[in-house]
XYZ file of C-alpha atoms in Angstrom:
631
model
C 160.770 44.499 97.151
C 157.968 46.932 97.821
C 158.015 49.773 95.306
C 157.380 53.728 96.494
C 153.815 55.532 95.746
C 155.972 57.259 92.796
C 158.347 54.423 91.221
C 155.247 52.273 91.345
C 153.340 55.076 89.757
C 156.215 55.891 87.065
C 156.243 52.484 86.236
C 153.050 50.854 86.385
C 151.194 50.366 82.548
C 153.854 53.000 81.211
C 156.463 51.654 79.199
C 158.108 55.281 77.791
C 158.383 56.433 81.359
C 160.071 53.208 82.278
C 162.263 53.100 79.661
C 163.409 57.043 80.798
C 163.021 55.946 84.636
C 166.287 57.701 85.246
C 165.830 60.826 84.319
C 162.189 60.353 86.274
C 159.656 61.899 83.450
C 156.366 62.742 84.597
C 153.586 62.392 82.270
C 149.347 62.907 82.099
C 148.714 59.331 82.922
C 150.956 59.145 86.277
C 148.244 62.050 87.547
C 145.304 60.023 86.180
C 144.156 58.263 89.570
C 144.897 61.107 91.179
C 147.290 63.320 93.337
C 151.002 62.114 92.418
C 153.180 61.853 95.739
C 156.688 61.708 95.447
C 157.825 60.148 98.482
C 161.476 60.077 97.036
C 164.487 62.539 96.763
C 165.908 62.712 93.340
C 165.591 64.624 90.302
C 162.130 65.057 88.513
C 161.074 66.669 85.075
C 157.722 67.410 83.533
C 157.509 65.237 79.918
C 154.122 66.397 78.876
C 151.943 69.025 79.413
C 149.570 68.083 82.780
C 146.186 68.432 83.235
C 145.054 67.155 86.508
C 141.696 66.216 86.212
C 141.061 62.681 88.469
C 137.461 62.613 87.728
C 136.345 58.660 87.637
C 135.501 58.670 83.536
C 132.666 60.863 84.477
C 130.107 60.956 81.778
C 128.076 63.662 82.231
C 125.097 63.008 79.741
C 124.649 59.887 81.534
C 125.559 60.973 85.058
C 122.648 60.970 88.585
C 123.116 64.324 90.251
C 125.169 62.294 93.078
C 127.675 60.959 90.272
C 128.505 64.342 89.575
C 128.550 65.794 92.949
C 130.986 63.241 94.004
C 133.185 62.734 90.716
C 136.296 64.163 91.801
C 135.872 62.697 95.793
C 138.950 61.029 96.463
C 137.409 58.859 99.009
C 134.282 57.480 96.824
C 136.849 56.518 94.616
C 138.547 54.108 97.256
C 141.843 54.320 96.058
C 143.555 53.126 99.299
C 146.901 54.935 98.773
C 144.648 58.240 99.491
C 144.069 58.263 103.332
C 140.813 59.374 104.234
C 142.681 61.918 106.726
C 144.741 62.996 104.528
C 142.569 63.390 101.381
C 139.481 64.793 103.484
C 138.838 67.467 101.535
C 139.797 65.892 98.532
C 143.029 65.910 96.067
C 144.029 68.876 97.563
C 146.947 68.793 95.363
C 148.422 67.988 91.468
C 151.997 66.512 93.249
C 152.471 66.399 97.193
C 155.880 65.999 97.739
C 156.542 64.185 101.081
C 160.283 63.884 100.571
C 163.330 65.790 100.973
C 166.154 66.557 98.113
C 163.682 66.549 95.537
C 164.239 68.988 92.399
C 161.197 69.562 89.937
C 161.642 71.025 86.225
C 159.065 72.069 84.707
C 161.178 71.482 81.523
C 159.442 73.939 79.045
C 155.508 72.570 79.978
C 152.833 73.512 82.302
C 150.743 71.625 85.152
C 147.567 72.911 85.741
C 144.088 71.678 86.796
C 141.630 71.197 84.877
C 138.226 73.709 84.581
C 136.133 70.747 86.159
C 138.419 69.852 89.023
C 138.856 73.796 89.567
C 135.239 74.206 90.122
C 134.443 70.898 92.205
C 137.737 71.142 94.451
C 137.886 74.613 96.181
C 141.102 73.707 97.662
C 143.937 73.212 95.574
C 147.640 73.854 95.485
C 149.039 72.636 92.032
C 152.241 71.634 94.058
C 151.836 70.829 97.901
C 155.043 70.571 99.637
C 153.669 67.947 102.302
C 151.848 64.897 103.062
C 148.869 66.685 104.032
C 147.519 70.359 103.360
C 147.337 71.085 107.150
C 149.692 70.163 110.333
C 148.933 68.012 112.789
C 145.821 69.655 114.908
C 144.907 72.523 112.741
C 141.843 73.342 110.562
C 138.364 71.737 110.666
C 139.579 68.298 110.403
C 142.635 66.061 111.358
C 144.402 65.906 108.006
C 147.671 63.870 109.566
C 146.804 60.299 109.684
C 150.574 59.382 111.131
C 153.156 61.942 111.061
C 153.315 65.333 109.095
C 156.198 65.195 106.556
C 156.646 68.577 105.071
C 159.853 68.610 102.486
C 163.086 69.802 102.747
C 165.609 71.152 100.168
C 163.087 71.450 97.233
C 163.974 72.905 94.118
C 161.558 74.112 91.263
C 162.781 75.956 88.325
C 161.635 77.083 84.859
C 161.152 77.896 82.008
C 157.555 76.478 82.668
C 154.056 77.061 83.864
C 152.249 76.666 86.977
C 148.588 77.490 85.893
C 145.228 77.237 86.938
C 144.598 76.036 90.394
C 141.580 77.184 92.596
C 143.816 78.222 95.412
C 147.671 78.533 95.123
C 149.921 77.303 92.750
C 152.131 76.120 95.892
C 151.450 75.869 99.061
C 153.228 74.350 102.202
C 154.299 74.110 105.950
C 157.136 73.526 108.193
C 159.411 73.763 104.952
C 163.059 74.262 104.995
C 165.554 75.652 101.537
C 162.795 76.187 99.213
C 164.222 77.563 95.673
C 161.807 78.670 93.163
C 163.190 79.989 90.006
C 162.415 81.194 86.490
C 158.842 79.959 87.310
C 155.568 81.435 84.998
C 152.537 81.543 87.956
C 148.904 81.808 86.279
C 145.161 81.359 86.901
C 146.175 80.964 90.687
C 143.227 82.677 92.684
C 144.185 83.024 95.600
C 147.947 82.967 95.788
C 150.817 81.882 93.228
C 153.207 80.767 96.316
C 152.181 80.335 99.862
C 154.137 78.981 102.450
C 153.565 78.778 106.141
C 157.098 78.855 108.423
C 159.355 77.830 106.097
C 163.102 78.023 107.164
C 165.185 79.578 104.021
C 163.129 80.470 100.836
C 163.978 82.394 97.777
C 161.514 83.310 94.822
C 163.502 85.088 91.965
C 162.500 85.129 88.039
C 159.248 84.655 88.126
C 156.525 86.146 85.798
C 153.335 86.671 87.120
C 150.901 87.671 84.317
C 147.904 87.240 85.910
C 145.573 85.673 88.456
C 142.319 83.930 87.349
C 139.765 86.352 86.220
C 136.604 83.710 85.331
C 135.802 82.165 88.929
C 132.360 81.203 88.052
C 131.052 80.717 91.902
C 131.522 82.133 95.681
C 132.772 80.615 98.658
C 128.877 79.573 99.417
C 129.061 76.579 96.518
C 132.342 75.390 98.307
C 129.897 75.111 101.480
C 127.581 73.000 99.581
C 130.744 70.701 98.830
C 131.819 70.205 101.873
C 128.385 69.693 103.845
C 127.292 67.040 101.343
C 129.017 64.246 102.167
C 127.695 64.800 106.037
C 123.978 64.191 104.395
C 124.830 61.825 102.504
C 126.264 59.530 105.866
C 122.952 61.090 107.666
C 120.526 59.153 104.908
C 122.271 56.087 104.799
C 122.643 55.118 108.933
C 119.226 57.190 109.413
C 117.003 56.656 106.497
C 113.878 58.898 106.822
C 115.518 61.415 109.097
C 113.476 64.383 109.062
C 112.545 68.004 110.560
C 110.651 70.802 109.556
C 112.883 73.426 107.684
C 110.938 76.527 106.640
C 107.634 75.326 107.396
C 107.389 72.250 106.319
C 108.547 68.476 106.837
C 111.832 67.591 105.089
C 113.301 64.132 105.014
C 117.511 64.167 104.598
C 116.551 62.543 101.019
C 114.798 66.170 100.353
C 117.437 68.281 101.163
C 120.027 65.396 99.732
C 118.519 65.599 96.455
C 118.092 69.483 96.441
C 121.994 69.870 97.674
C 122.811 67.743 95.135
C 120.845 68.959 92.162
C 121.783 72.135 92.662
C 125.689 71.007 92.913
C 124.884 68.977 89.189
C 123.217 72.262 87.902
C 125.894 74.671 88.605
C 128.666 71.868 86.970
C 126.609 71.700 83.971
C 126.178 75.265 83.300
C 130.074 76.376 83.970
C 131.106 73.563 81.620
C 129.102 74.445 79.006
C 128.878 78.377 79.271
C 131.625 79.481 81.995
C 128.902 80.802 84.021
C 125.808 79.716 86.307
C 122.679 80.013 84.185
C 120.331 82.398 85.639
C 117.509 82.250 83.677
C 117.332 78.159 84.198
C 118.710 78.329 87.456
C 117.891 81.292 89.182
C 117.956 79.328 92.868
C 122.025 78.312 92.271
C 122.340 81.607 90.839
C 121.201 83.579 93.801
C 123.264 81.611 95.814
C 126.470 80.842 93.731
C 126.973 82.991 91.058
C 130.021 85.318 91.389
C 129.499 88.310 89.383
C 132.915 89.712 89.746
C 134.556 86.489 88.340
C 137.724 86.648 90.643
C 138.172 84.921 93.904
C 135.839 86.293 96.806
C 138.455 85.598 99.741
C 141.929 86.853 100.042
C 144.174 87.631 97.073
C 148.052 87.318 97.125
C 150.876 86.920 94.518
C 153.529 85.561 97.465
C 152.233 84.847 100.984
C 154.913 84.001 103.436
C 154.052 83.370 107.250
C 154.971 82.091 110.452
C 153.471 78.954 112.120
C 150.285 78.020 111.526
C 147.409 79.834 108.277
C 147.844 82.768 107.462
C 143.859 83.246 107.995
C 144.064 85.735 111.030
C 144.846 90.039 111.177
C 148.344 90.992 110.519
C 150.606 90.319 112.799
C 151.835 92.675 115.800
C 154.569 91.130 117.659
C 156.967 87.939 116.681
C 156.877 84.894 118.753
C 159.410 84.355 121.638
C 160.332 81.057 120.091
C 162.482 81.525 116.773
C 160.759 77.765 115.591
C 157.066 79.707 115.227
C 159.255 82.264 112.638
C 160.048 82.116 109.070
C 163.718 83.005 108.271
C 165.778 83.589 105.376
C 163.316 84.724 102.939
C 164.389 86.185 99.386
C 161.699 87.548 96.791
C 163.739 88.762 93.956
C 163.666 90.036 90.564
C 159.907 88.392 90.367
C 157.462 90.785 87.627
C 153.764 90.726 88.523
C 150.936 92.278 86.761
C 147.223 92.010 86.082
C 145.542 91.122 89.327
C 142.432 91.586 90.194
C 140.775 90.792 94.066
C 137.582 90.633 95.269
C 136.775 90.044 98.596
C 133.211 89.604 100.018
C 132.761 90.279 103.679
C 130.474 87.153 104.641
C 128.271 88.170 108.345
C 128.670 85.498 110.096
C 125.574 84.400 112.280
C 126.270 84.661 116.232
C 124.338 83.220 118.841
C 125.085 83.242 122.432
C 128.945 84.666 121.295
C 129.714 82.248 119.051
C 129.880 82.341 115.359
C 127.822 79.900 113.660
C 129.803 77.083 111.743
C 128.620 74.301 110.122
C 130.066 70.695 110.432
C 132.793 71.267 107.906
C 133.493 74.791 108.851
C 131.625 77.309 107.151
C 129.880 80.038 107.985
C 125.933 80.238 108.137
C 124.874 82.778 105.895
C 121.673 85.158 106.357
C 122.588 88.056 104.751
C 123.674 88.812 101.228
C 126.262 92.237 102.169
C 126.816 91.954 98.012
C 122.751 92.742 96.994
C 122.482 93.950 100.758
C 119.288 91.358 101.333
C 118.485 88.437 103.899
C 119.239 85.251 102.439
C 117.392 82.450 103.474
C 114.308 84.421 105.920
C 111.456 86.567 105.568
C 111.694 89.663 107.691
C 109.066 91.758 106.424
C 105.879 90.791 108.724
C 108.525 92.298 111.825
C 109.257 88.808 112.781
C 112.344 86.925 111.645
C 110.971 83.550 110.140
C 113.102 81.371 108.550
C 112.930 80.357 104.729
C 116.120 78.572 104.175
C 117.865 77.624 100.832
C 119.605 74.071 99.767
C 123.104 75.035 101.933
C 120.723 76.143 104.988
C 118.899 73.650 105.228
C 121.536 71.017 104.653
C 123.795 73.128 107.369
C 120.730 73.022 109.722
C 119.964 69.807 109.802
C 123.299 68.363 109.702
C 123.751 70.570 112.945
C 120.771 69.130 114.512
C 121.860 65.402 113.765
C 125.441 66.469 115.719
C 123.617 67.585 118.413
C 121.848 64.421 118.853
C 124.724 62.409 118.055
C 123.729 60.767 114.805
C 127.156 61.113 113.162
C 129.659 59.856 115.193
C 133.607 59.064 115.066
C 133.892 58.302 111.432
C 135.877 59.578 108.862
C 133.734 63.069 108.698
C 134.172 64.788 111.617
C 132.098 67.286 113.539
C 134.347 69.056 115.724
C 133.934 72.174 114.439
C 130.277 72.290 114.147
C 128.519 75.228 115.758
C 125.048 75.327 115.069
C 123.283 76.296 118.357
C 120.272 74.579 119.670
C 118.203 78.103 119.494
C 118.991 78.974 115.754
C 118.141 74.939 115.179
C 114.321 75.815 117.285
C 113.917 78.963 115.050
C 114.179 77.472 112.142
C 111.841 74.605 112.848
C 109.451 77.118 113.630
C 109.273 77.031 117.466
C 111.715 80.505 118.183
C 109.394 82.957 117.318
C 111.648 85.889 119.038
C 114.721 84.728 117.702
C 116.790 87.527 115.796
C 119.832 86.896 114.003
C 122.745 88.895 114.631
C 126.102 89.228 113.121
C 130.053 89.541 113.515
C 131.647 91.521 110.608
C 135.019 91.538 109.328
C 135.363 87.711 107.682
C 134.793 86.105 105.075
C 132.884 82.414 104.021
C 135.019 81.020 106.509
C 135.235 83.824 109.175
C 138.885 84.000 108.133
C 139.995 87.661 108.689
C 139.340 90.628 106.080
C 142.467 92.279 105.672
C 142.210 93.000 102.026
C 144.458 92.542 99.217
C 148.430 92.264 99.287
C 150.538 91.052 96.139
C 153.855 90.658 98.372
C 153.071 89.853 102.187
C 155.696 88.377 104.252
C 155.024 87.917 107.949
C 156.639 86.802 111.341
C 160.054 86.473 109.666
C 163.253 86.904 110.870
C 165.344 87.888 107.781
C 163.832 89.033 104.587
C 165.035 90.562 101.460
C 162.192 92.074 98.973
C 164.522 93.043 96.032
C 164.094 94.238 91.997
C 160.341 93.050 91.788
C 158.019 95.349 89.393
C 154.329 94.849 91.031
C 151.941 96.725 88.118
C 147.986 96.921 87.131
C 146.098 95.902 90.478
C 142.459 95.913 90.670
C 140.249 95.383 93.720
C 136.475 94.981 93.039
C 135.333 94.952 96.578
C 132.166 97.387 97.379
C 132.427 99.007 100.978
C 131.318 97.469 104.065
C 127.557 96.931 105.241
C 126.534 98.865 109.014
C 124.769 95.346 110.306
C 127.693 94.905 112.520
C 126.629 93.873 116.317
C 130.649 93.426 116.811
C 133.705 92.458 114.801
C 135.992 89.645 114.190
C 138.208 88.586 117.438
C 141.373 88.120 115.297
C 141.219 91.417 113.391
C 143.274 94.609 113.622
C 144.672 95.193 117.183
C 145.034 98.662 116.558
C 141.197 98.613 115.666
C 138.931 95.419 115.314
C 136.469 97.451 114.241
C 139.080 98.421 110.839
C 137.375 96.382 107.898
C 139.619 96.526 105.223
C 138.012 94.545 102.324
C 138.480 97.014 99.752
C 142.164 98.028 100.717
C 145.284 97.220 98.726
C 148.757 97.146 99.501
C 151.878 96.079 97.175
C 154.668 94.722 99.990
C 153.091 94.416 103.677
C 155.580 93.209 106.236
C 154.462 92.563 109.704
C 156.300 91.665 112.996
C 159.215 91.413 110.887
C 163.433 91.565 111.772
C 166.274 91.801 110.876
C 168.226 88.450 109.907
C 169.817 88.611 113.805
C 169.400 90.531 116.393
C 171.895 93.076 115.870
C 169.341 95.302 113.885
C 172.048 96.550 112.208
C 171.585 98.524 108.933
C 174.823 96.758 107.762
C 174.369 92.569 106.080
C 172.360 91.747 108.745
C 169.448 94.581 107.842
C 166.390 93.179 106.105
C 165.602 95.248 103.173
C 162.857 96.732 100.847
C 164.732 97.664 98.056
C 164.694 98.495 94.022
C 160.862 97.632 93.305
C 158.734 99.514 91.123
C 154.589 99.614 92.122
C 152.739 101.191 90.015
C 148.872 101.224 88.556
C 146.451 100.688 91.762
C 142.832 100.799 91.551
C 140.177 100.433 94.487
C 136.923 102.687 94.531
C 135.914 101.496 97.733
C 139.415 101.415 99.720
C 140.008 103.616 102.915
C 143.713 102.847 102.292
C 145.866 101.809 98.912
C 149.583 101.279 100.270
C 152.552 100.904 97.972
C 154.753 99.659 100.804
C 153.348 98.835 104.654
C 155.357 98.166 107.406
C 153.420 96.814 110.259
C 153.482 95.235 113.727
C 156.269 95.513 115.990
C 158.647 95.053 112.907
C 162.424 96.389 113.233
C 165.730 96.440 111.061
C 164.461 97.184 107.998
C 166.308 99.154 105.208
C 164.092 100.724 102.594
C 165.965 102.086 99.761
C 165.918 102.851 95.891
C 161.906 101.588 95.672
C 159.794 103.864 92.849
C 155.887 103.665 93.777
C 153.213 105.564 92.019
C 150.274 104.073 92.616
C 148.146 106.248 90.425
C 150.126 108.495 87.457
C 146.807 111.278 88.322
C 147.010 111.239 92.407
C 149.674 113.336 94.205
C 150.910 113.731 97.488
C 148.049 114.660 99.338
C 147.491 114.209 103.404
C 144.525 112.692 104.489
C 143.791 110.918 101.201
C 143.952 106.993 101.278
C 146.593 107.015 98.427
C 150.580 106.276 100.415
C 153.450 105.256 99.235
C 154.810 104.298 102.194
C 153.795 104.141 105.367
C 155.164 103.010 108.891
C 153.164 101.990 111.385
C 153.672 103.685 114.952
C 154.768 99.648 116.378
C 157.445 99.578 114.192
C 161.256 100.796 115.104
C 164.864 100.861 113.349
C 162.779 101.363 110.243
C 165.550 103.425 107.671
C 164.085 105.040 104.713
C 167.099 106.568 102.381
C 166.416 109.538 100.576
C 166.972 107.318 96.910
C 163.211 106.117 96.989
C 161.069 107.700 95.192
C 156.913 107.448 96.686
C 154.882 110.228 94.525
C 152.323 109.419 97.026
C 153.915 110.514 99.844
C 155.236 108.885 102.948
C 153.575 108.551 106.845
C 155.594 107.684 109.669
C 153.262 107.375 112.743
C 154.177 108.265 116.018
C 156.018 105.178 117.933
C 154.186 103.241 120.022
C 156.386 101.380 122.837
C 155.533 97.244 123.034
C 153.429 96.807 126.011
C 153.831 94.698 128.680
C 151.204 92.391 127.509
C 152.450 91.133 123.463
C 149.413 90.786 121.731
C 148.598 87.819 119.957
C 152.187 86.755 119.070
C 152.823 84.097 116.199
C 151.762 80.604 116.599
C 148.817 82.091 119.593
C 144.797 81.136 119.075
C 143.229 84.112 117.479
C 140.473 82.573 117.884
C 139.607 82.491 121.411
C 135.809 82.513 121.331
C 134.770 80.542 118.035
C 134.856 81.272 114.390
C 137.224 80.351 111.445
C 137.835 76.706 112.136
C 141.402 77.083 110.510
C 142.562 78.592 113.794
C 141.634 76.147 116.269
């Protein structure tokens, strides 16, 4: 009889989990090849307290740059139960559960990842609740090898700790009845839960006491992941592949070695000191080094969305078909505190219209909007003449070898690649004239800027935002650079131009409803109701928001909610301090007179839907290039 991924996994080499196979204990060494799938409804409990850390026995003293570089790469390890579709990016999760019925205790421990997996796998969820991290057809790669199997009716409760993961602590799509309960969420960066349209969810007694406040590196070192295994297939089917980058002749071994180096300098210094070394390494540290020490993309304590990431502006109408829609959504009784958000507008480099991506999906970057500098060219003689860096060059010539066709249809695919033929002449020196120019409003990977938002739950039908205390929020972001030629194409529709990177809100709903049709303020109503939001901090904001209600959003009760977002600001018009505001799309939006928003309320003036919907759920808000997570 042929055993599951998990039964063979709880009982392979492990005689205590055997022996306690029926009450399904999950310990350290079931995570020690890797990501743990449970393919199998039933009853689960953590045993031990997990550190996910799949690295290969990497010794580090004894370690080649490339050792380290590709330590935690699922596929260099060539376990075959890891599809290569799948597993792309790497162990993109600590358990992917592919099964429905399954209930997870966490049983008094925590699961976590561990500092060197954080820092060499920039996409994480502790718990994915799907085969893959991605549906079928979306993102910069084809993650679904077969079929997509997101799970049903899954359970997670506490007392217990989900803790450090370098993107959500869970994350999923398509799901259907997800209970989370009793649940302590920490050193998350960029969201404790995420989930993408799920069908019934409810998050209640949870204790959020902070997101992780030591990220050690920007988006930019995650580029130089992801391009390096494209160089890497580039030296070994073209040995001795070469251009000129920056004035002189570079073989892929060069920039191989560089990317790499660099990659093996950075890991060394965060693992011995938390931070990138500056005075050893001042290259890496120019280009990696995040001074702020929180994540430099968007921040969230819940995100819940309709179909598709939730990587484009806030929504403005709701989809025609109810399948593109979450429903049933419940965020109760859930305490969060001590956040802090960063997010770092990255220009991204147009030519001809279209942003310029590399192979794996990131964005080219010539200008530091941080330091305010050019990154990677000398402008000073008048003339733009390109200088490049280790993720430049890599990105360059990576694009140049697409172009020609030099990586084909293998397991690392180019269809996202956008490096242009005239950027690709410039920097090889023969583009004198050539002038970069930029599209504002995104970040490393042109996702949308739409600041920071602890609670935001979009395209639903049916919400209830109940008893939650949201308290001490901190975003770090500096105001936006005037370099702007034209903005993102899935930003605001109200105004693309809006760049919101240092704004905050506490709840944000957005083409929301009620749970039917009726818009009733009875049962059917959704509702805002009984949370506290106080303690809000941005220097740089042009808008801090206790409660948002956005989009064509309708049948909403708002009642009994306390917001002061600063004890020392008062009610004052004009100021970018609200308590509440209602955005003129929305309708059938009740406010009783119980709340209590010592910053004041605005109601704008109602705007009727037109006859065109603009971008509704599930649409491409990407119609001309950019963030590859939207094709």
């Amino acid at each position: 009889m042929k055993l599951s991924i998990l039964t063979a996994a709880l009982l392979a080499g492990a005689g205590s989990a055997a022996a306690q196979n029926k009450k399904r204990c999950l310990y350290n060494h079931h995570f020690a090849d890797g990501t743990l799938i449970i393919d199998q409804p039933g009853s689960y409990r953590l045993c031990d307290d997990i550190v996910f850390c799949p690295h290969n026995n990497l010794d580090v003293e004894s370690a080649s740059d490339e050792e380290i570089a590709e330590a935690f790469d699922p596929i260099v390890q060539g376990n075959p139960k890891y599809n290569n579709n799948e597993y792309a990016l790497g162990f993109f999760a600590a358990i992917a559960v592919q099964a429905d019925d399954v209930s997870l205790s966490l049983n008094g421990y925590s699961i976590a990842q561990c500092r060197e997996h954080a820092l060499m796998q920039r996409f994480f969820a502790v718990i994915e609740l799907a085969s893959a991290p991605f549906t079928d057809g979306v993102g910069p790669h084809d993650f679904v090898s077969s079929t997509f199997t997101p799970a049903k009716n899954f359970k997670l409760t506490g007392p217990g700790t989900v803790g450090l993961s370098s993107h959500h602590g869970i994350h999923g799509n398509e799901n259907e009845n997800v209970q989370i309960s009793g649940v302590t969420f920490k050193d998350f960066e960029v969201g404790a839960v995420s989930l993408n349209n799920v069908k019934g969810l409810q998050i209640k007694n949870c204790d959020i006491p902070n997101n992780r406040q030591d990220v050690p590196i920007l988006g930019s070192f995650s580029a130089a992941l992801q391009i390096r295994p494209y160089l890497k297939e580039l030296k070994a089917t073209n040995p001795g592949y070469s251009m000129t980058l920056g004035g002189a002749v570079k073989s892929v071994e060069d920039v191989y070695a560089t990317l790499v180096n660099h990659i093996a300098n950075v890991y060394k210094d965060v693992m011995e000191y938390g931070f990138i070394d500056q005075a050893s390494h001042p290259d890496e540290h120019s280009l990696y080094d995040n001074a702020d020490r929180v994540i430099d993309g968007p921040c969230y304590v819940f995100l819940v969305h309709g179909k598709g990431p939730a990587v484009g502006g806030f929504g403005e109408v709701q989809a025609e078909d109810a399948a593109a829609l979450s429903n049933n959504v419940e965020l109760l009784n859930n305490n969060a505190q001590n956040i802090k958000c960063f997010t770092n507008e990255v220009l991204a480099t147009i030519v001809d219209g279209a942003v310029q991506n590399d192979a794996r999906g990131a964005v080219m970057q010539f200008y530091n909007a941080l330091d305010e500098v050019y990154i990677g060219l000398d402008e000073t003689a008048g003339v733009y003449t390109y200088t490049g860096n280790a993720n430049l060059d890599a990105q360059i010539m990576i694009g140049k070898a697409v172009n020609q066709g030099l990586l084909g249809d293998n397991v690392l695919q180019t269809n996202v690649n956008s490096v242009s033929l005239p950027l690709i002449d410039w920097a090889e020196g023969n583009n004198s004239l050539f002038a970069p120019s930029f599209r504002c409003n995104g970040d490393s990977m042109h996702h949308v800027i739409k600041g920071s938002i602890m609670f935001r739950v979009e395209d639903c039908q049916g919400f209830k935002i109940k008893g939650n205390t949201i308290d001490d929020v901190e975003v770090k972001s500096k105001g936006p650079v005037e370099l702007c030629v034209d903005f993102h194409k899935g930003a605001s529709f109200l105004d693309g131009s809006d760049r919101m990177l240092a704004d905050l809100r506490g709840i944000s709903v957005a083409a929301v409803s009620a749970f039917d049709d009726a818009l009733s303020t009875g049962n059917d109503a959704s509702s805002i109701s009984h949370n506290t939001i106080t303690n809000f901090k941005s220097q740089s904001a042009n808008l801090i928001a206790g409660i948002d209600i956005q989009g064509f959003s309708e049948g909403v009760d708002i009642e009994n909610n306390y917001v002061n977002l600063d004890s020392i600001v008062a009610d004052v018009t004009g100021d970018k301090w609200v308590g509440l505001r209602i955005r003129e799309s929305a309708s059938a939006i009740f406010v009783k007179k119980n709340n209590s928003f010592l910053q004041g309320e605005i109601q704008e003036s109602r705007r009727k839907l037109p006859e065109y919907h603009p971008r509704p759920a599930g649409d491409s808000e990407w119609p001309n290039n950019g963030c590859p997570y939207g094709h």
